[in-house]
Each structure stands twice: as structure tokens, then as C-alpha cells.
CSV table of C-alpha atoms in Angstrom, one decimal:
chain,number,residue,atom,x,y,z
A,28,GLN,CA,73.4,20.2,41.3
A,29,ASN,CA,75.8,17.3,40.9
A,30,THR,CA,75.4,14.9,38.0
A,31,THR,CA,78.7,13.1,38.2
A,32,ALA,CA,79.0,11.8,41.8
A,33,GLY,CA,75.8,9.8,41.3
A,34,ARG,CA,74.2,10.9,44.6
A,35,GLY,CA,73.4,14.3,46.1
A,36,LEU,CA,74.0,14.1,49.9
A,37,HIS,CA,75.2,10.8,51.3
A,38,ALA,CA,75.6,10.1,55.1
A,39,GLU,CA,77.2,6.8,56.1
A,40,LEU,CA,79.3,5.1,58.8
A,41,GLY,CA,78.1,7.3,61.6
A,42,ALA,CA,78.5,10.6,59.7
A,43,THR,CA,75.9,13.4,60.1
A,44,ILE,CA,74.8,15.8,57.4
A,45,SER,CA,72.5,18.7,57.9
A,46,ALA,CA,71.1,20.9,55.1
A,47,THR,CA,68.7,23.9,55.2
A,48,GLY,CA,67.1,25.6,52.3
A,49,THR,CA,69.1,23.5,49.8
A,50,GLN,CA,68.2,22.5,46.2
A,51,ILE,CA,69.2,18.9,45.4
A,52,TYR,CA,68.5,17.9,41.9
A,53,ASP,CA,69.5,16.2,38.6
A,54,ASN,CA,71.7,13.6,40.2
A,55,GLU,CA,72.4,10.2,38.6
A,56,GLY,CA,71.2,8.6,41.8
A,57,PRO,CA,69.0,9.5,44.8
A,58,GLY,CA,69.2,13.0,46.0
A,59,LEU,CA,69.4,12.1,49.7
A,60,VAL,CA,71.0,8.8,50.9
A,61,VAL,CA,71.6,7.3,54.3
A,62,THR,CA,73.5,4.0,54.8
A,63,ALA,CA,75.4,2.1,57.4
A,64,GLY,CA,74.3,4.1,60.4
A,65,GLY,CA,74.6,7.6,59.0
A,66,ARG,CA,72.3,10.5,59.9
A,67,LEU,CA,70.9,13.0,57.5
A,68,GLU,CA,68.6,16.0,58.4
A,69,CYS,CA,67.1,18.4,55.8
A,70,THR,CA,64.9,21.4,56.6
A,71,GLY,CA,63.2,23.4,53.9
A,72,CYS,CA,65.0,21.6,51.0
A,73,ASP,CA,63.7,21.0,47.5
A,74,VAL,CA,64.8,17.6,46.2
A,75,TYR,CA,63.8,16.9,42.6
A,76,GLU,CA,64.5,15.1,39.3
A,77,ASN,CA,67.0,12.7,40.9
A,78,GLN,CA,67.3,9.2,39.6
A,79,HIS,CA,65.7,6.3,41.5
A,80,SER,CA,64.4,8.3,44.4
A,81,GLY,CA,64.4,11.7,46.1
A,82,ALA,CA,65.5,10.0,49.3
A,83,LEU,CA,67.0,6.6,50.0
A,84,ASN,CA,67.5,5.0,53.4
A,85,ARG,CA,69.3,1.7,53.7
A,86,GLY,CA,70.3,1.8,57.3
A,87,GLY,CA,70.4,5.0,59.5
A,88,GLU,CA,68.4,8.0,60.5
A,89,MET,CA,66.7,10.4,58.1
A,90,ILE,CA,64.8,13.5,59.3
A,91,LEU,CA,63.1,15.7,56.7
A,92,ARG,CA,61.1,18.7,57.7
A,93,ASP,CA,59.2,21.1,55.3
A,94,THR,CA,61.0,19.4,52.5
A,95,ILE,CA,59.8,18.6,49.0
A,96,LEU,CA,60.5,15.2,47.3
A,97,ARG,CA,59.3,15.4,43.7
A,98,ASP,CA,59.6,14.1,40.2
A,99,ALA,CA,62.1,11.2,40.7
A,100,GLN,CA,63.4,9.8,37.5
A,101,ALA,CA,64.1,6.2,36.4
A,102,HIS,CA,67.5,4.9,37.2
A,103,ALA,CA,69.5,3.2,34.4
A,104,THR,CA,69.7,-0.1,36.3
A,105,GLU,CA,67.4,0.1,39.4
A,106,SER,CA,64.4,1.9,37.9
A,107,GLY,CA,62.8,3.4,40.9
A,108,ARG,CA,60.8,6.7,40.7
A,109,TYR,CA,60.1,6.8,44.4
A,110,GLY,CA,59.7,9.9,46.5
A,111,LEU,CA,61.3,8.1,49.5
A,112,TYR,CA,62.5,4.5,49.4
A,113,ALA,CA,63.6,2.6,52.6
A,114,GLU,CA,65.0,-0.9,52.4
A,115,ASN,CA,66.1,-2.7,55.6
A,116,ARG,CA,68.5,-5.6,55.4
A,117,LEU,CA,69.1,-6.6,59.0
A,118,GLY,CA,69.9,-3.1,60.1
A,119,SER,CA,68.1,-0.3,61.8
A,120,ILE,CA,66.1,2.5,60.1
A,121,ASP,CA,64.5,5.6,61.6
A,122,ILE,CA,62.6,8.1,59.4
A,123,LEU,CA,60.7,11.2,60.3
A,124,LEU,CA,58.8,13.2,57.6
A,125,ASP,CA,57.2,16.3,59.1
A,126,GLY,CA,55.4,18.9,57.0
A,127,CYS,CA,56.8,17.5,53.7
A,128,THR,CA,55.3,17.4,50.2
A,129,ILE,CA,55.8,14.3,48.1
A,130,GLU,CA,54.6,14.5,44.6
A,131,GLY,CA,55.1,13.5,41.0
A,132,ASN,CA,56.8,10.2,41.7
A,133,GLN,CA,55.6,7.6,39.3
A,134,THR,CA,56.0,4.4,41.3
A,135,ALA,CA,55.2,5.5,44.9
A,136,GLY,CA,55.4,8.5,47.1
A,137,VAL,CA,56.8,6.4,50.0
A,138,ALA,CA,58.0,2.8,49.6
A,139,LEU,CA,59.0,0.7,52.7
A,140,ASP,CA,60.6,-2.7,52.3
A,141,ASN,CA,61.3,-4.6,55.5
A,142,PRO,CA,61.6,-8.3,54.6
A,143,PHE,CA,63.0,-9.4,58.0
A,144,PRO,CA,60.9,-7.7,60.6
A,145,ASP,CA,61.9,-10.1,63.3
A,146,GLU,CA,65.6,-9.3,62.8
A,147,ALA,CA,65.6,-5.7,61.5
A,148,ARG,CA,63.8,-2.8,63.0
A,149,MET,CA,62.1,0.1,61.1
A,150,GLY,CA,60.4,3.1,62.6
A,151,VAL,CA,58.7,5.5,60.2
A,152,ARG,CA,56.7,8.5,61.2
A,153,ILE,CA,55.0,10.6,58.5
A,154,ILE,CA,53.3,13.7,60.0
A,155,ASN,CA,51.4,16.6,58.4
A,156,THR,CA,52.6,15.5,55.0
A,157,SER,CA,51.0,15.6,51.6
A,158,ILE,CA,51.6,12.5,49.3
A,159,GLU,CA,50.5,12.5,45.7
A,160,GLY,CA,50.8,9.6,43.3
A,161,GLY,CA,52.6,10.3,40.1
A,162,GLU,CA,51.2,10.0,36.6
A,163,ALA,CA,51.2,6.5,35.2
A,164,ASP,CA,53.0,5.7,32.0
A,165,ASN,CA,49.8,4.8,30.3
A,166,ASP,CA,48.0,8.0,31.3
A,167,GLN,CA,44.9,6.2,32.5
A,168,PRO,CA,42.6,8.5,34.5
A,169,ASP,CA,41.6,6.0,37.2
A,170,LEU,CA,43.3,6.1,40.6
A,171,ALA,CA,44.5,2.5,40.3
A,172,SER,CA,46.9,3.5,37.5
A,173,ARG,CA,48.5,6.3,39.6
A,174,GLY,CA,51.6,5.9,41.6
A,175,ASP,CA,51.1,4.5,45.1
A,176,GLY,CA,50.8,6.8,48.1
A,177,VAL,CA,52.4,4.5,50.6
A,178,LEU,CA,53.8,1.2,49.3
A,179,VAL,CA,54.6,-1.5,51.9
A,180,CYS,CA,56.5,-4.7,51.1
A,181,GLY,CA,57.4,-7.0,54.0
A,182,GLY,CA,56.3,-6.7,57.6
A,183,LEU,CA,56.2,-3.7,59.9
A,184,GLY,CA,55.5,-4.2,63.6
A,185,ALA,CA,52.9,-2.5,65.7
A,186,PHE,CA,53.8,1.2,66.1
A,187,ASP,CA,54.9,1.6,69.7
A,188,GLY,CA,56.3,5.1,69.7
A,189,LEU,CA,59.6,4.0,68.1
A,190,ASP,CA,59.1,1.1,65.7
A,191,GLY,CA,56.4,0.5,63.0
A,192,LEU,CA,54.6,3.0,60.8
A,193,LEU,CA,52.7,6.1,62.0
A,194,LEU,CA,50.7,8.3,59.6
A,195,SER,CA,49.4,11.4,61.3
A,196,GLY,CA,47.7,14.4,59.6
A,197,VAL,CA,48.6,12.9,56.2
A,198,THR,CA,46.8,13.8,53.0
A,199,LEU,CA,46.9,11.2,50.2
A,200,HIS,CA,46.2,13.0,46.9
A,201,ASP,CA,45.4,11.1,43.6
A,202,ALA,CA,47.4,8.1,44.9
A,203,GLY,CA,46.8,4.5,43.7
A,204,ARG,CA,47.2,2.7,47.0
A,205,ILE,CA,47.7,3.2,50.7
A,206,ALA,CA,49.4,-0.2,50.9
A,207,HIS,CA,50.5,-3.0,48.5
A,208,GLY,CA,52.3,-6.3,48.5
A,209,PHE,CA,50.1,-8.0,51.1
A,210,ASP,CA,46.5,-9.1,51.7
A,211,PRO,CA,45.0,-6.1,53.6
A,212,LEU,CA,42.1,-8.1,55.0
A,213,ARG,CA,44.4,-10.7,56.6
A,214,ASP,CA,45.5,-9.7,60.0
A,215,GLY,CA,49.2,-10.1,60.7
A,216,GLU,CA,50.7,-9.1,57.4
A,217,LEU,CA,50.8,-5.4,58.2
A,218,VAL,CA,50.2,-5.2,62.0
A,219,GLY,CA,49.2,-2.2,64.1
A,220,VAL,CA,49.6,0.6,61.6
A,221,ALA,CA,48.6,3.7,63.5
A,222,LEU,CA,46.6,6.3,61.6
A,223,ALA,CA,45.4,9.6,63.1
A,224,GLY,CA,43.8,12.5,61.2
A,225,VAL,CA,44.4,10.9,57.8
A,226,ALA,CA,42.3,12.2,54.9
A,227,HIS,CA,42.1,11.1,51.3
A,228,ARG,CA,41.3,13.6,48.6
A,229,ASP,CA,40.3,12.7,45.0
A,230,GLU,CA,40.1,15.8,42.8
A,231,ALA,CA,38.5,13.7,40.0
A,232,ASP,CA,35.1,13.9,41.7
A,233,GLY,CA,35.8,16.6,44.3
A,234,ASP,CA,34.8,14.2,47.2
A,235,GLY,CA,37.0,14.9,50.2
A,236,ARG,CA,37.0,11.7,52.2
A,237,GLY,CA,38.2,11.3,55.8
A,238,ARG,CA,36.4,8.1,56.9
A,239,VAL,CA,38.8,5.5,58.3
A,240,VAL,CA,37.9,1.8,58.3
A,241,VAL,CA,39.5,-0.6,60.6
A,242,VAL,CA,39.7,-4.3,59.5
A,243,GLY,CA,41.1,-6.4,62.3
A,244,ARG,CA,44.4,-4.7,63.2
A,245,VAL,CA,44.8,-3.3,59.7
A,246,VAL,CA,43.6,0.2,58.8
A,247,VAL,CA,42.3,1.0,55.3
A,248,ILE,CA,41.4,4.5,54.2
A,249,ALA,CA,38.1,4.7,52.4
A,250,GLY,CA,38.5,5.8,48.8
A,251,VAL,CA,42.0,4.6,48.3
A,252,VAL,CA,42.6,1.5,46.1
A,253,VAL,CA,44.0,-1.4,48.1
A,254,SER,CA,45.2,-4.4,46.3
């Protein structure tokens, strides 16, 4: 616990940080941070009740395995409440989430902002991970009022094994949206998102859904609100 430094673990300028079985909580900023070409790897960590986000990537490599990102709090100036937030400003971002649990984050489980896809690269792989939308402020029971599962702002290229967005074996649980910030029916806004073995579960009616609908080159999961 560290509530004075503002951030939990911060890797930057080529530095590498590795953590195993660590609790990272109650910081006045994100629990895990990568900037300016740093590399951060966590295995079996519990990251909770940090401000803005559990994990923040603004340029570098982040590898999280069997790690929990939960209950992010609002930051005094940046708001937030994301499980993981990645923002690319003409840099390079690589993220792997494998076997993770992301829950209780009011705004979004995972938020990806890549406003300059032609100049900045972003590769995000989310594998065998459970993502739950947090409770909305107004406590409305419908899914649209929940925190987003995966929130995408800006463009992501077609997943080619390195760049783009890959969701494989992912469960979206009580999440408001699979994607937001673009017209999901217009090809080209979010291109070539690769989905494999993705299921959506809505406990409200107990209906486990696994049907995947492809619209052009955009993939939408049945049962998830897309707007």
C-alpha cells in the first residue's frame, strides 16, 4: 500500500518491473503504470481500490497473468474508474492479459484509446479473462447502465498477431457494451477485431449466450449493448 507516491508500480524509460503475488491497493493514482517504453509484468497480483485505474499504459509493454483488477476509484482530476486504461499518443503499446479477472470498475473494464492509428501502434491480447461491468451511479438494473466491458475510442488495425485487438476465451459479465465511440455497423471504424471463443453471460435472466455475429469486418457479440 502506498497512498503518498500517487502510483503503485511505475515502469518508464526502458525500466522493467516484475511482481508476483503482490497486493497493490489504495493509491492516489493507478496501481500499475507503464510509460515511455517501460515494461511491467505481474503474475498473481491483486490490484484494487486505486484511483483512476487498476492499470494504465501510456507507452510500453504490460503483461498481466492471473491478476485481478478491481474496484478502481475516481481520481480527483482525471475521474477514471477503469480496470485497464491504454492511451496511445504516437508511441507503441503492447498489452497481454491472460487468465485475469476485471470487475467492479464503474466506467469500463478495459478502455483503449488510439486516436492516431496510422502513426501509433497498439497491440492488445485479452485471453481467458473475465470482464465485468461495474455498478452505475444511478443503480439502474438494465445492462446499458453498467460499466462497459471493452470500450474502444479511436481506431485499431486488423489483428495480425502483433497489432490490433484480440479477444480469445473472454467472458463478458453484466457489462454495458463490447465497444463504444464508433458506429459498429460501419466497416472501417474498428477493423478486423479478432474474436475466438467469446461468451456473454447475463445473470439477470440466466441466459448464457455464445453466438457471435459478424457485420462486415466488425464483430458484435449477441446480448451485449452496442451503441
